[in-house]
Coordinates of C-alpha atoms in Angstrom, one line a residue:
Chain A
M6 CA 131.1 71.4 91.3
K7 CA 134.0 68.7 91.7
Y8 CA 131.3 65.7 90.3
K9 CA 128.8 65.1 87.5
I10 CA 126.2 63.7 89.0
S11 CA 125.0 62.5 86.3
N12 CA 128.6 61.2 85.4
L13 CA 129.2 58.7 88.6
T14 CA 131.0 55.6 88.5
E15 CA 130.3 52.4 89.4
L16 CA 131.8 52.2 92.3
Q17 CA 130.7 54.7 93.5
I18 CA 127.1 54.1 92.5
S19 CA 127.3 50.6 94.7
A20 CA 129.0 53.5 97.6
L21 CA 126.2 55.0 97.9
R22 CA 123.1 52.4 97.9
E23 CA 124.9 51.1 100.5
I24 CA 125.5 53.8 102.7
V25 CA 121.5 54.9 102.0
N26 CA 121.0 50.6 102.3
I27 CA 122.2 51.0 106.1
G28 CA 121.3 54.5 107.3
V29 CA 117.5 53.2 105.9
G30 CA 118.2 49.7 107.4
N31 CA 118.5 51.5 110.9
A32 CA 115.7 53.7 110.7
V33 CA 113.0 50.7 110.0
T34 CA 114.9 49.0 112.7
S35 CA 113.7 51.8 115.1
L36 CA 109.9 51.1 113.4
S37 CA 109.8 48.2 113.9
K38 CA 110.9 48.3 117.4
M39 CA 108.7 51.3 118.2
I40 CA 105.3 49.5 115.9
S41 CA 106.2 45.7 117.2
K42 CA 106.0 44.8 113.7
E43 CA 107.8 43.7 111.3
V44 CA 109.1 45.7 108.8
K45 CA 110.7 45.6 105.7
I46 CA 112.6 47.7 103.0
E47 CA 113.5 47.5 98.9
V48 CA 117.1 48.1 98.2
P49 CA 117.4 51.5 97.8
G50 CA 116.9 53.0 94.7
L51 CA 119.3 55.9 93.3
K52 CA 118.4 57.9 90.4
V53 CA 119.8 60.9 88.9
E54 CA 117.0 62.3 87.4
L55 CA 115.6 66.4 86.7
I56 CA 114.1 68.1 89.1
E57 CA 110.9 68.6 87.7
K58 CA 110.4 64.6 87.2
V59 CA 111.3 64.2 90.6
P60 CA 107.0 64.1 91.7
E61 CA 105.9 61.2 89.3
I62 CA 109.2 59.0 90.4
A63 CA 108.5 59.5 94.3
G64 CA 105.0 58.5 92.7
G65 CA 103.3 61.0 91.6
A66 CA 102.2 64.6 92.5
D67 CA 98.9 64.4 93.0
I68 CA 99.4 60.8 95.2
I69 CA 97.6 61.5 99.0
V70 CA 100.3 60.8 101.9
S71 CA 101.5 61.7 105.0
G72 CA 104.6 63.9 104.8
V73 CA 107.4 64.3 106.9
I74 CA 110.4 66.9 106.3
M75 CA 112.9 67.6 107.8
H76 CA 116.0 69.4 106.5
L77 CA 119.6 68.5 106.5
T78 CA 122.8 71.0 107.7
G79 CA 126.1 71.1 108.8
D80 CA 128.5 69.9 106.8
V81 CA 126.3 68.9 103.7
E82 CA 122.9 70.4 103.1
G83 CA 120.1 68.3 101.9
Y84 CA 116.6 67.1 103.2
I85 CA 114.9 64.0 104.4
M86 CA 111.3 63.2 103.0
M87 CA 108.9 60.4 105.0
M88 CA 106.2 59.9 102.8
L89 CA 103.6 57.2 104.1
S90 CA 99.8 56.6 102.6
E91 CA 96.8 57.2 104.6
E92 CA 96.6 53.2 105.6
T93 CA 99.9 53.4 106.7
T94 CA 99.6 56.2 109.0
E95 CA 96.7 55.0 110.2
T96 CA 97.8 51.6 111.1
I97 CA 101.4 53.1 113.1
C98 CA 98.3 55.7 114.7
N99 CA 96.5 53.1 115.4
I100 CA 99.6 50.2 117.1
I101 CA 101.0 53.1 119.2
T102 CA 98.4 55.2 120.4
N103 CA 96.5 51.1 120.8
E104 CA 93.2 52.1 119.3
E105 CA 91.4 51.6 116.5
N106 CA 89.7 54.0 113.8
T107 CA 92.0 57.2 114.6
D108 CA 91.8 59.8 112.7
I109 CA 94.8 60.6 111.2
L110 CA 94.2 64.5 111.0
D111 CA 94.0 64.8 114.5
P112 CA 96.5 67.4 115.6
L113 CA 97.8 64.8 118.1
N114 CA 98.3 61.8 116.0
Q115 CA 100.3 64.4 113.2
S116 CA 102.3 65.2 115.8
L117 CA 103.0 61.4 116.6
I118 CA 103.4 60.9 113.0
E119 CA 105.7 64.1 112.9
E120 CA 107.9 62.2 116.2
V121 CA 108.1 59.0 114.3
G122 CA 109.3 60.1 110.7
H123 CA 111.9 62.3 113.1
I124 CA 113.1 58.9 115.0
L125 CA 112.8 57.5 111.7
A126 CA 115.3 60.4 110.2
G127 CA 117.5 61.0 113.3
S128 CA 118.7 56.9 113.3
Y129 CA 119.0 57.5 109.4
V130 CA 121.3 60.4 109.3
S131 CA 123.6 59.3 112.7
S132 CA 124.3 55.9 110.8
L133 CA 125.4 58.4 107.3
S134 CA 127.2 61.0 109.9
D135 CA 129.3 57.7 111.5
F136 CA 130.0 56.0 108.4
L137 CA 131.3 58.8 106.2
G138 CA 132.5 61.1 109.1
L139 CA 130.4 64.3 108.6
N140 CA 128.8 66.0 111.4
I141 CA 125.0 66.0 109.8
K142 CA 122.3 67.9 112.0
I143 CA 118.9 67.3 111.1
S144 CA 116.0 70.0 111.6
P145 CA 112.6 69.7 113.9
P146 CA 110.3 67.8 111.7
M147 CA 107.5 69.0 109.7
Q148 CA 104.5 68.1 108.8
T149 CA 101.3 67.7 106.1
F150 CA 98.5 65.5 104.8
D151 CA 98.8 66.7 101.6
M152 CA 99.5 65.7 97.9
L153 CA 103.3 64.6 97.1
G154 CA 103.8 67.1 94.7
A155 CA 102.4 70.2 96.5
I156 CA 104.5 68.7 99.6
I157 CA 108.2 68.9 98.2
D158 CA 107.4 71.6 95.5
H159 CA 109.1 74.3 97.3
I160 CA 112.2 71.1 98.4
L161 CA 112.3 70.9 94.2
I162 CA 112.1 75.1 94.1
E163 CA 115.1 75.5 96.0
M164 CA 117.6 72.5 94.6
S165 CA 116.3 73.8 90.7
T166 CA 118.0 77.2 91.6
K167 CA 121.5 75.8 92.2
A168 CA 121.2 72.5 89.6
Q169 CA 119.6 70.9 87.2
H170 CA 119.3 67.4 88.0
A171 CA 119.1 65.9 91.5
L172 CA 120.5 62.7 93.1
L173 CA 117.5 60.8 94.6
F174 CA 117.2 58.1 97.3
D175 CA 113.7 56.6 97.3
T176 CA 113.2 53.6 100.0
L177 CA 110.4 52.2 99.4
F178 CA 108.9 50.3 103.3
M179 CA 106.4 47.5 104.3
I180 CA 104.5 47.1 107.2
E181 CA 104.1 43.3 107.7
G182 CA 104.1 42.5 103.4
N183 CA 101.0 44.5 103.6
R184 CA 99.9 47.0 100.9
M185 CA 100.6 49.9 103.6
N186 CA 103.8 51.2 102.5
G187 CA 106.0 54.4 102.8
L188 CA 108.9 55.9 101.2
F189 CA 112.0 57.8 101.9
L190 CA 113.3 60.4 99.6
T191 CA 117.0 62.0 100.6
L192 CA 118.5 65.2 98.6
F193 CA 121.1 66.3 98.1
D194 CA 122.7 69.9 97.5
P195 CA 124.8 70.0 94.7
D196 CA 128.2 71.1 97.0
S197 CA 126.6 68.4 99.6
M198 CA 127.8 65.8 96.7
D199 CA 130.7 66.3 96.2
I200 CA 131.7 66.0 99.8
I201 CA 129.9 63.1 99.8
L202 CA 131.4 61.2 96.9
E203 CA 135.2 62.8 98.1
R204 CA 134.6 60.6 101.5
I205 CA 133.4 57.9 99.3
D206 CA 136.3 57.8 96.8
R207 CA 138.4 57.5 100.2
M208 CA 137.2 55.0 101.2
I209 CA 137.4 53.4 97.9
Chain B
M4 CA 92.4 64.9 79.2
I5 CA 96.7 66.2 78.6
I6 CA 98.7 66.0 81.7
V7 CA 101.6 68.8 82.0
G8 CA 103.9 68.3 84.7
M9 CA 106.3 70.7 86.6
A10 CA 108.2 73.1 84.4
D11 CA 105.8 72.2 82.0
S12 CA 103.0 73.6 79.5
A13 CA 100.8 72.7 77.1
V14 CA 98.1 73.7 74.6
A15 CA 95.4 72.0 73.8
R16 CA 91.8 72.7 71.4
K17 CA 88.5 72.0 72.8
P18 CA 86.8 69.1 74.0
V19 CA 90.3 68.4 75.0
K20 CA 91.0 68.9 78.9
L21 CA 94.3 69.8 80.6
T22 CA 95.5 69.0 83.9
T23 CA 98.2 69.7 86.4
L24 CA 98.8 67.9 89.8
G25 CA 99.8 68.5 93.3
L26 CA 101.0 73.0 92.9
G27 CA 102.6 73.7 96.2
S28 CA 104.5 77.3 96.0
C29 CA 104.5 76.3 92.0
V30 CA 101.5 78.6 89.9
G31 CA 99.1 77.2 88.0
I32 CA 98.3 79.5 84.8
S33 CA 95.8 78.3 82.1
L34 CA 94.7 80.7 79.3
Y35 CA 91.9 80.2 78.0
D36 CA 90.3 82.3 74.7
K37 CA 86.4 81.5 75.0
S38 CA 86.0 81.9 70.9
T39 CA 88.1 79.5 69.6
G40 CA 88.1 76.7 72.2
V41 CA 92.0 77.3 72.2
G42 CA 93.2 77.3 76.1
G43 CA 96.3 76.6 77.7
M44 CA 98.2 75.5 80.2
V45 CA 101.4 76.0 82.1
H46 CA 103.3 74.8 85.7
I47 CA 105.8 77.5 87.1
M48 CA 108.3 76.0 89.9
L49 CA 110.5 80.6 90.2
P50 CA 109.3 83.6 88.9
S51 CA 112.4 84.5 87.0
I52 CA 114.7 83.2 84.7
E53 CA 116.9 86.2 84.7
Q54 CA 119.0 84.4 88.0
A55 CA 118.7 81.2 86.9
R56 CA 121.2 79.0 86.4
S57 CA 120.3 76.8 83.4
K58 CA 117.6 78.8 81.1
D59 CA 117.2 76.2 78.8
N60 CA 113.5 75.3 80.1
R61 CA 111.7 78.5 79.6
A62 CA 108.0 76.7 81.7
K63 CA 109.6 76.7 84.7
F64 CA 109.8 80.6 84.7
A65 CA 106.7 82.5 85.2
D66 CA 108.7 85.4 83.3
T67 CA 109.2 83.2 80.1
G68 CA 106.9 80.4 80.9
I69 CA 103.9 82.7 80.6
P70 CA 104.5 84.4 77.3
A71 CA 105.5 81.0 75.5
L72 CA 101.9 79.6 76.1
L73 CA 100.3 82.9 75.1
D74 CA 102.3 82.4 71.9
S75 CA 102.4 78.8 71.4
M76 CA 98.1 79.3 71.9
V77 CA 98.2 81.7 69.4
E78 CA 99.6 80.1 67.1
E79 CA 96.8 77.4 67.3
G80 CA 94.4 80.1 66.4
A81 CA 93.9 82.2 69.7
Y82 CA 93.1 85.4 69.9
K83 CA 95.1 87.6 72.1
H84 CA 93.2 89.7 72.9
R85 CA 90.2 87.3 73.8
T86 CA 92.6 85.5 76.0
T87 CA 91.6 85.3 79.5
A88 CA 93.5 83.9 83.0
K89 CA 92.5 81.8 85.3
I90 CA 95.2 80.8 88.1
A91 CA 96.2 78.7 91.0
G92 CA 99.1 77.9 93.6
G93 CA 101.5 79.8 95.6
A94 CA 100.7 78.0 98.8
S95 CA 103.0 78.4 101.6
M96 CA 103.0 74.5 103.2
F97 CA 104.8 75.2 105.6
S98 CA 105.2 77.5 108.2
F99 CA 109.2 77.5 109.3
N100 CA 111.4 78.3 106.5
S101 CA 115.2 79.0 105.7
N102 CA 116.0 82.4 104.1
T103 CA 116.1 81.3 100.6
Q104 CA 112.7 79.9 100.1
L105 CA 111.4 82.8 101.6
N106 CA 107.5 83.1 100.3
I107 CA 108.3 81.5 97.2
G108 CA 104.8 80.8 96.3
E109 CA 103.9 84.8 97.0
R110 CA 107.1 85.4 95.3
N111 CA 105.6 83.1 92.3
V112 CA 102.5 84.8 92.2
T113 CA 102.9 88.1 92.0
A114 CA 105.9 87.4 89.3
T115 CA 102.8 85.4 87.7
K116 CA 100.7 88.3 87.9
Q117 CA 103.0 90.8 86.8
S118 CA 103.3 88.7 83.6
L119 CA 99.7 88.3 82.8
K120 CA 99.6 92.4 83.3
E121 CA 102.6 93.2 80.4
L122 CA 100.4 90.7 78.1
R123 CA 97.2 93.1 78.9
I124 CA 95.3 88.9 79.7
P125 CA 92.8 89.7 82.2
I126 CA 92.9 87.6 85.2
I127 CA 89.3 86.2 86.0
A128 CA 89.5 84.0 88.8
E129 CA 92.6 82.8 91.3
D130 CA 92.5 80.4 93.7
I131 CA 96.0 81.0 95.9
G132 CA 97.8 81.2 98.5
L133 CA 97.2 79.2 102.1
N134 CA 98.8 76.7 103.1
Y135 CA 97.3 73.6 100.8
G136 CA 98.1 71.6 97.4
R137 CA 95.9 72.2 94.3
T138 CA 95.1 70.1 91.4
I139 CA 93.2 72.0 88.6
I140 CA 91.6 70.9 85.2
L141 CA 90.7 73.0 82.3
D142 CA 88.3 72.3 80.7
T143 CA 88.2 73.9 77.4
E144 CA 84.4 72.9 76.1
N145 CA 83.9 76.6 78.1
G146 CA 87.0 77.5 80.1
E147 CA 86.1 76.4 83.5
L148 CA 88.7 75.5 85.9
T149 CA 89.0 72.8 88.7
V150 CA 90.7 73.3 91.4
K151 CA 90.5 70.5 94.0
S152 CA 92.6 70.0 97.3
A153 CA 92.7 67.3 99.3
L154 CA 90.9 68.2 102.5
K155 CA 89.3 71.1 101.5
G156 CA 86.7 70.4 98.4
I157 CA 86.9 70.2 94.8
K158 CA 85.6 74.4 94.0
T159 CA 85.1 75.5 89.9
Y160 CA 85.4 78.7 89.2

């Protein structure tokens, strides 16, 4: 590892934040078009945390969410996770299926949410790829409805064999300003962080 | 109620409750000595410290976290030979998986059982495997372990 993620410069941090901002911005624009509703995002947070603290930072290990996880491969390795609260999941399903009170546990609706996550992550990742000039592939999505900690712990376990800290990008988004909300989490492998930071250093 | 984080452990005495939240592939181990009302909980992430890059946090691994927890309980007055274990977690949340995370839940459970066997602590209840998350609560009043899930209800052991 060339760079220490606990030791980034201000310039590197703002460049990273900007890249994520553009990526998530593109993703929510796709979401907004899909459901014909306004979707707002917060300025992405960028945190360097002990891996075992990640569930707390993401909102709590026991909050129940609809989670979609995708594995990133290619020039960089990592994970993208989209977490939606129960209400948000239902809202998105209601809008897309044009029904009321959809059952979010129905397999059809689960695959619908899975596909929404895939589309969002797809536009996010293609914007990252373009910006950084890296080839990043995205795996098929995996969706489940469960406790946040349980959904992501195997990813944190995998990360923890390679590093102690994780660089965590989290972006909250809101649909039409309601309390319904969602969260995007991105985690990169330590070696992949090196590659990304090298690209950034060349640019700035 | 004491909340035990990921890769964390704690000891408590009657009537304080111990809990750990959202176990997926991780395993939650609760130890209890009924005669003294001393209980302990650890939330492990990995089977063994041996291949770990960083060995700072013993509570992260089954093979170091469980013996360390037992030691802390004995310091609090628990009797080792009266201590029993209840374990939960070790799920495989997704059916996919790349090589590195192959059955990490199962490996965590195996390492947990091995460690408890070496310490001669009997496992009197387990709620492990399958594909859903669990939150556990140990009541040091009576040693009961409550296992909560998002969709599969609540069980008490």
